[in-house]
Short mmCIF file of C-alpha atoms in Angstrom, two decimals:
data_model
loop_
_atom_site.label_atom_id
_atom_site.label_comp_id
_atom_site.label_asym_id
_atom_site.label_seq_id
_atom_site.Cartn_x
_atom_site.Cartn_y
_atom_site.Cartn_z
CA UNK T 29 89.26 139.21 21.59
CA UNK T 30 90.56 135.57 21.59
CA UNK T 31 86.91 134.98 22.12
CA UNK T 32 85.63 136.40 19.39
CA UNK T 33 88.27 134.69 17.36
CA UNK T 34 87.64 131.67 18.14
CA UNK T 35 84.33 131.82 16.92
CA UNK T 36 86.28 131.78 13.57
CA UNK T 37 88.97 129.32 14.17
CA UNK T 38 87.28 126.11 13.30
CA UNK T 39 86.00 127.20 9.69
CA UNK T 40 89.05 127.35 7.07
CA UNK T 41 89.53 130.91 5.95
CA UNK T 42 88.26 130.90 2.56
CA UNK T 43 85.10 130.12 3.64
CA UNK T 44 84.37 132.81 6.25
CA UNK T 45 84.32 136.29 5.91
CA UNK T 46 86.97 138.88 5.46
CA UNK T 47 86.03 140.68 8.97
CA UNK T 48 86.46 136.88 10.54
CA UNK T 49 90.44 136.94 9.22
CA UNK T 50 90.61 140.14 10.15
CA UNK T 51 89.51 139.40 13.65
CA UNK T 52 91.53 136.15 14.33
CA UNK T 53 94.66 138.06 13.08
CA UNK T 54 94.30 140.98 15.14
CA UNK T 55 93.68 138.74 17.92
CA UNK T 56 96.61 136.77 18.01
CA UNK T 57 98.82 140.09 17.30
CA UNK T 58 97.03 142.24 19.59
CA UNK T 59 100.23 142.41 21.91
CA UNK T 60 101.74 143.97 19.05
CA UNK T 61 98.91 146.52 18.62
CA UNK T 62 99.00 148.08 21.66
CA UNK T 63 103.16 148.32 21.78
CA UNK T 64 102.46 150.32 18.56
CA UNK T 65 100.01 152.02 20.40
CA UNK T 66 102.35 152.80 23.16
CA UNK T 67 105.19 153.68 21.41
CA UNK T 68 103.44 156.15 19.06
CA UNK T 69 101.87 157.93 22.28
CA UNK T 70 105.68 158.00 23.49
CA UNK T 71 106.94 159.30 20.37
CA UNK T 72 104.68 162.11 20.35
CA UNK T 73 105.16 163.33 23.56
CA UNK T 74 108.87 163.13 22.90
CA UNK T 75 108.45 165.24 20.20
CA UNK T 76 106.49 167.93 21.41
CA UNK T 77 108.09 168.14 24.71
CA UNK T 78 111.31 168.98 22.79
CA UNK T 79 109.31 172.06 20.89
CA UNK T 80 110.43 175.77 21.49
CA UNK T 81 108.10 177.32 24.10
CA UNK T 82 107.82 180.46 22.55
CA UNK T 83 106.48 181.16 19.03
CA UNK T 84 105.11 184.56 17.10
CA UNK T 85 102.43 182.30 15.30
CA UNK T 86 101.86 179.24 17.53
CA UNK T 87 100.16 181.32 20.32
CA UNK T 88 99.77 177.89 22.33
CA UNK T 89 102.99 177.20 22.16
CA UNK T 90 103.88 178.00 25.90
CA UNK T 91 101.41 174.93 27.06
CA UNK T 92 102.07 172.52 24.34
CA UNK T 93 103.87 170.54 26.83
CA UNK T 94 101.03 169.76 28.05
CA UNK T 95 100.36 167.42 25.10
CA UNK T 96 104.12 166.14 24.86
CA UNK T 97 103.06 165.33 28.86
CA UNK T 98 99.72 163.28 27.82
CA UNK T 99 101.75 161.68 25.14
CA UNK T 100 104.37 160.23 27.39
CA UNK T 101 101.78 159.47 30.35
CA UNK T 102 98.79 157.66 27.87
CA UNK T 103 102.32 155.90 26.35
CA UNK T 104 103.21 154.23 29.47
CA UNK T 105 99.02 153.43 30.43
CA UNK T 106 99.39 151.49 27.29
CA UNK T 107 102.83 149.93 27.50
CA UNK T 108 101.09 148.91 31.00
CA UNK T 109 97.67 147.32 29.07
CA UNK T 110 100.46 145.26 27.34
CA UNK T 111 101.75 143.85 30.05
CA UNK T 112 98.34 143.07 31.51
CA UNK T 113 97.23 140.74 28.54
CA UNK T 114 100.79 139.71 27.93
CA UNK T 115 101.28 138.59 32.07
CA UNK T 116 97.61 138.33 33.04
CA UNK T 117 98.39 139.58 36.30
CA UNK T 118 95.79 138.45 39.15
CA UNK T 119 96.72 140.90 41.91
CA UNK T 120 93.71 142.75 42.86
CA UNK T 121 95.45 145.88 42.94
CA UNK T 122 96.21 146.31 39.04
CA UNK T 123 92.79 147.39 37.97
CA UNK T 124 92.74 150.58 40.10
CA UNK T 125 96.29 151.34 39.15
CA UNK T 126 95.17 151.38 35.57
CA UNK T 127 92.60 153.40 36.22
CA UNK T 128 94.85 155.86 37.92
CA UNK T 129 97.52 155.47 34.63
CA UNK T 130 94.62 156.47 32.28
CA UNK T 131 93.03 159.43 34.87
CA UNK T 132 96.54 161.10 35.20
CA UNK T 133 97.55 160.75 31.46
CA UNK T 134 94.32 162.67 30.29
CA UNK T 135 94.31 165.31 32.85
CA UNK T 136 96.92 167.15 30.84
CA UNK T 137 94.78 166.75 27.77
CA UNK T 138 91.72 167.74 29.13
CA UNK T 139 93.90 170.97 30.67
CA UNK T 140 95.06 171.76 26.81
CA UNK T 141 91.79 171.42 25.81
CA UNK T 142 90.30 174.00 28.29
CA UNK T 143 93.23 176.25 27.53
CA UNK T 144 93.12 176.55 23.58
CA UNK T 145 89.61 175.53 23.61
CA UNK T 146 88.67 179.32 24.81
CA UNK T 147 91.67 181.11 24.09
CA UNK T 148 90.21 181.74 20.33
CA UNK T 149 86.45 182.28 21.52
CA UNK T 150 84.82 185.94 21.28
CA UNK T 151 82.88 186.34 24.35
CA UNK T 152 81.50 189.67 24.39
CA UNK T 153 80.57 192.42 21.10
CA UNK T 154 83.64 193.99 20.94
CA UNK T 155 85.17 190.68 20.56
CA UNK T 156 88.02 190.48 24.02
CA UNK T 157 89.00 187.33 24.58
CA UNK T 158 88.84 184.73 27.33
CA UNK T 159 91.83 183.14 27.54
CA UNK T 160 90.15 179.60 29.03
CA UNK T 161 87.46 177.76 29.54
CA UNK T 162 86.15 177.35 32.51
CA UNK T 163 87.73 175.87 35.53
CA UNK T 164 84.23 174.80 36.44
CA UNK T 165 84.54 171.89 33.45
CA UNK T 166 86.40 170.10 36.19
CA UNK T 167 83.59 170.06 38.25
CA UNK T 168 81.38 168.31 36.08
CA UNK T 169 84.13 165.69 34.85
CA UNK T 170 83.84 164.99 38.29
CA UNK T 171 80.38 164.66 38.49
CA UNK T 172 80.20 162.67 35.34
CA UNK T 173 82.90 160.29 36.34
CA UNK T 174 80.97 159.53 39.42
CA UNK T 175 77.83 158.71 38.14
CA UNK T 176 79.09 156.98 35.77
CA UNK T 177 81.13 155.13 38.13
CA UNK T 178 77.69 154.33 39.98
CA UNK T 179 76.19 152.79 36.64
CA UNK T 180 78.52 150.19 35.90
CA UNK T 181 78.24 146.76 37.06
CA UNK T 182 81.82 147.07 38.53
CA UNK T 183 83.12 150.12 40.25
CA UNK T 184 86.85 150.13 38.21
CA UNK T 185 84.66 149.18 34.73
CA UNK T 186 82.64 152.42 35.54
CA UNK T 187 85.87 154.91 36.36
CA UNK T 188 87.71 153.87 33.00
CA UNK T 189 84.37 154.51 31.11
CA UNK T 190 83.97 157.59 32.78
CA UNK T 191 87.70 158.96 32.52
CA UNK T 192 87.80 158.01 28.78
CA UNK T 193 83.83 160.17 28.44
CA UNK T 194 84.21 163.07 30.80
CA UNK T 195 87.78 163.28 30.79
CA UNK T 196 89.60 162.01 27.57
CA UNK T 197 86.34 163.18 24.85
CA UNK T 198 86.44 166.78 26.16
CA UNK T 199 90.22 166.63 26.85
CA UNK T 200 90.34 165.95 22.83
CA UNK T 201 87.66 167.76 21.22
CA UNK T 202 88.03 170.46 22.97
CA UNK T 203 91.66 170.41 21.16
CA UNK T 204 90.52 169.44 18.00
CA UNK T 205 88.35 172.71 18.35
CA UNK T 206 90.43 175.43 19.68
CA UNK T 207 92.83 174.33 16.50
CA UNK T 208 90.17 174.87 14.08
CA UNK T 209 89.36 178.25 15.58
CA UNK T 210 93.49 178.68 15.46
CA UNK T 211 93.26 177.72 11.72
CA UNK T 212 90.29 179.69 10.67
CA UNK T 213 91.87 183.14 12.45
CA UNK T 214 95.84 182.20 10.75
CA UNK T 215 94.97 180.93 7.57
CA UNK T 216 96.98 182.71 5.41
CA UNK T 217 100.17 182.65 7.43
CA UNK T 218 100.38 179.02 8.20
CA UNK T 219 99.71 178.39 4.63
CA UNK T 220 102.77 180.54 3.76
CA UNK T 221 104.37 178.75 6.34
CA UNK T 222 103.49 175.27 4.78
CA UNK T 223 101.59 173.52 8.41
CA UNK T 224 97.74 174.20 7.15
CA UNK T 225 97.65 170.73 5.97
CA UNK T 226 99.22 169.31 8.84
CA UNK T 227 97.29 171.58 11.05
CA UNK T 228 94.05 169.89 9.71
CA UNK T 229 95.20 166.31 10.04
CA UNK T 230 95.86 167.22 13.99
CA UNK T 231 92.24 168.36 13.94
CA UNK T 232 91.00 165.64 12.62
CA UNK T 233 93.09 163.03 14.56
CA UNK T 234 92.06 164.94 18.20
CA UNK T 235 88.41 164.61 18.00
CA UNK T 236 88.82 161.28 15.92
CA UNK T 237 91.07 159.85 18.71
CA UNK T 238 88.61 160.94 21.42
CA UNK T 239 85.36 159.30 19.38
CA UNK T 240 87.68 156.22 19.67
CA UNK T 241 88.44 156.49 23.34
CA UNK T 242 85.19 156.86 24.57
CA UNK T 243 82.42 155.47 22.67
CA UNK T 244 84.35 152.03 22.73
CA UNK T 245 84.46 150.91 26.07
CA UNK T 246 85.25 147.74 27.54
CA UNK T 247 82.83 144.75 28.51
CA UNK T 248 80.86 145.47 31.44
CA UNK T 249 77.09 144.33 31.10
CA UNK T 250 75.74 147.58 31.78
CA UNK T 251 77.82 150.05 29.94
CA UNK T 252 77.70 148.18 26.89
CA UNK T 253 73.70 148.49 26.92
CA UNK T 254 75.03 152.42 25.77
CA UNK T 255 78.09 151.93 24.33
CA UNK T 256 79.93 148.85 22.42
CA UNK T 257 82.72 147.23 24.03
CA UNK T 258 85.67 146.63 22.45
CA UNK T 259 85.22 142.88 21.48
CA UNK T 260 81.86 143.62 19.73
CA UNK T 261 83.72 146.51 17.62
CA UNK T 262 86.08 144.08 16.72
CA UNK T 263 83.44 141.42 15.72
CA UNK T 264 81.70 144.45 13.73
CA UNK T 265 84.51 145.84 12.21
CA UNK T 266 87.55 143.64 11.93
CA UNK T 267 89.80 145.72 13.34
CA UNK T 268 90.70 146.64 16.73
CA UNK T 269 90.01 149.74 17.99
CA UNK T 270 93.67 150.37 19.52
CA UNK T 271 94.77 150.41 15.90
CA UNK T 272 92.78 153.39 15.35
CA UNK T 273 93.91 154.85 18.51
CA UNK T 274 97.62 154.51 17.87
CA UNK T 275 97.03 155.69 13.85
CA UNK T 276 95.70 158.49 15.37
CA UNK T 277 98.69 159.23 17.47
#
């Protein structure tokens, strides 16, 4: 990021483009971003742990701790990113244990998402229902995550790409569609109870947030011949793609 920014630094700001303000800002507060970014993850799993387990219409509600879990987990993963560019710690150790911060904090996503993700699927005529999707999904996260891993030009580069694509996408889409099923079968009682619109926005911000997480990776020579890193979506776009992640929160 600082980088990028400094491409912009020696040209007064009137006479460079709004993106290059935007990305020499965001640079210099990008400490900022991602305690906003952690703090919104924490608030939401605060919130939704505290949630009744039980509900006649919220059919999920019995594993919606499973979000309030991510929430607290992915909070603390980026509380820890903070300190990283805040500290610029040099022990050799800190990559892998951000690696593990970001595996653990999606598992409980991606478990949500195999739960409601096939609790509102028809799977034969007469229309019985499986309550999940298959455990087997684990399997090919797994699978996924190692070739992936195998890819990269660096083995810790290639495990956070591959947690964020085979883990954290599915984890969230998966959500984003099981509520849309949910919404489609209980229209007309969650708009007398007021939460359609609010169901929709949580929709929306699940498979936006996992778009973010995954197809934005960060700068490893190889990966980013597939997918952008986050310094070139900055330079594209002017703003940082842990904003998005932490509106999306």
């Amino acid at each position: 990021y600082y980088e990028i920014a400094g491409k912009f630094k020696s040209l007064p700001c009137p006479f460079i483009t709004i993106t290059g303000c935007a990305v020499s800002f965001f640079a210099h507060h990008l400490a900022e971003i991602y305690v906003i970014y952690g703090f919104s993850f924490l608030l939401l799993g605060c919130i939704l742990l505290l949630q009744p387990r039980e509900d006649q219409v919220l059919v999920f509600a019995p594993y919606l701790w499973l979000i309030g879990l991510f929430g607290l987990l992915h909070g603390l993963k980026e509380l820890f990113d903070w300190w990283q560019l805040a500290y610029q710690p040099e022990h050799p150790v800190v990559p892998w244990l951000d690696n593990l911060l970001l595996f653990i904090s999606y598992l409980p996503l991606f478990e949500f998402g195999r739960r409601i993700g096939g609790h509102f699927r028809p799977t034969s005529v007469n229309h019985t229902i499986n309550p999940y999707l298959p455990v087997s999904l684990y399997v090919i996260a797994g699978l996924g995550l190692i070739l992936t891993s195998i890819f990269a030009s660096q083995l810790h580069s290639g495990l956070d790409a591959g947690i964020r694509l085979f883990i954290g996408l599915p984890g969230a889409v998966f959500t984003g569609l099981g509520l849309l099923r949910y919404l489609r079968i209980h229209h007309h009682i969650l708009i007398r109870m007021r939460a359609e619109r609010a169901l929709r926005v949580a929709i929306v911000a699940f498979i936006a947030y996992g778009l973010l997480t995954s197809l934005v990776t960060i700068n490893d020579p190889r990966l980013n011949l597939l997918l952008p890193s986050h310094s070139l979506f900055l330079e594209l776009t002017g703003v940082p793609v842990q904003l998005l992640r932490a509106l999306s929160a």
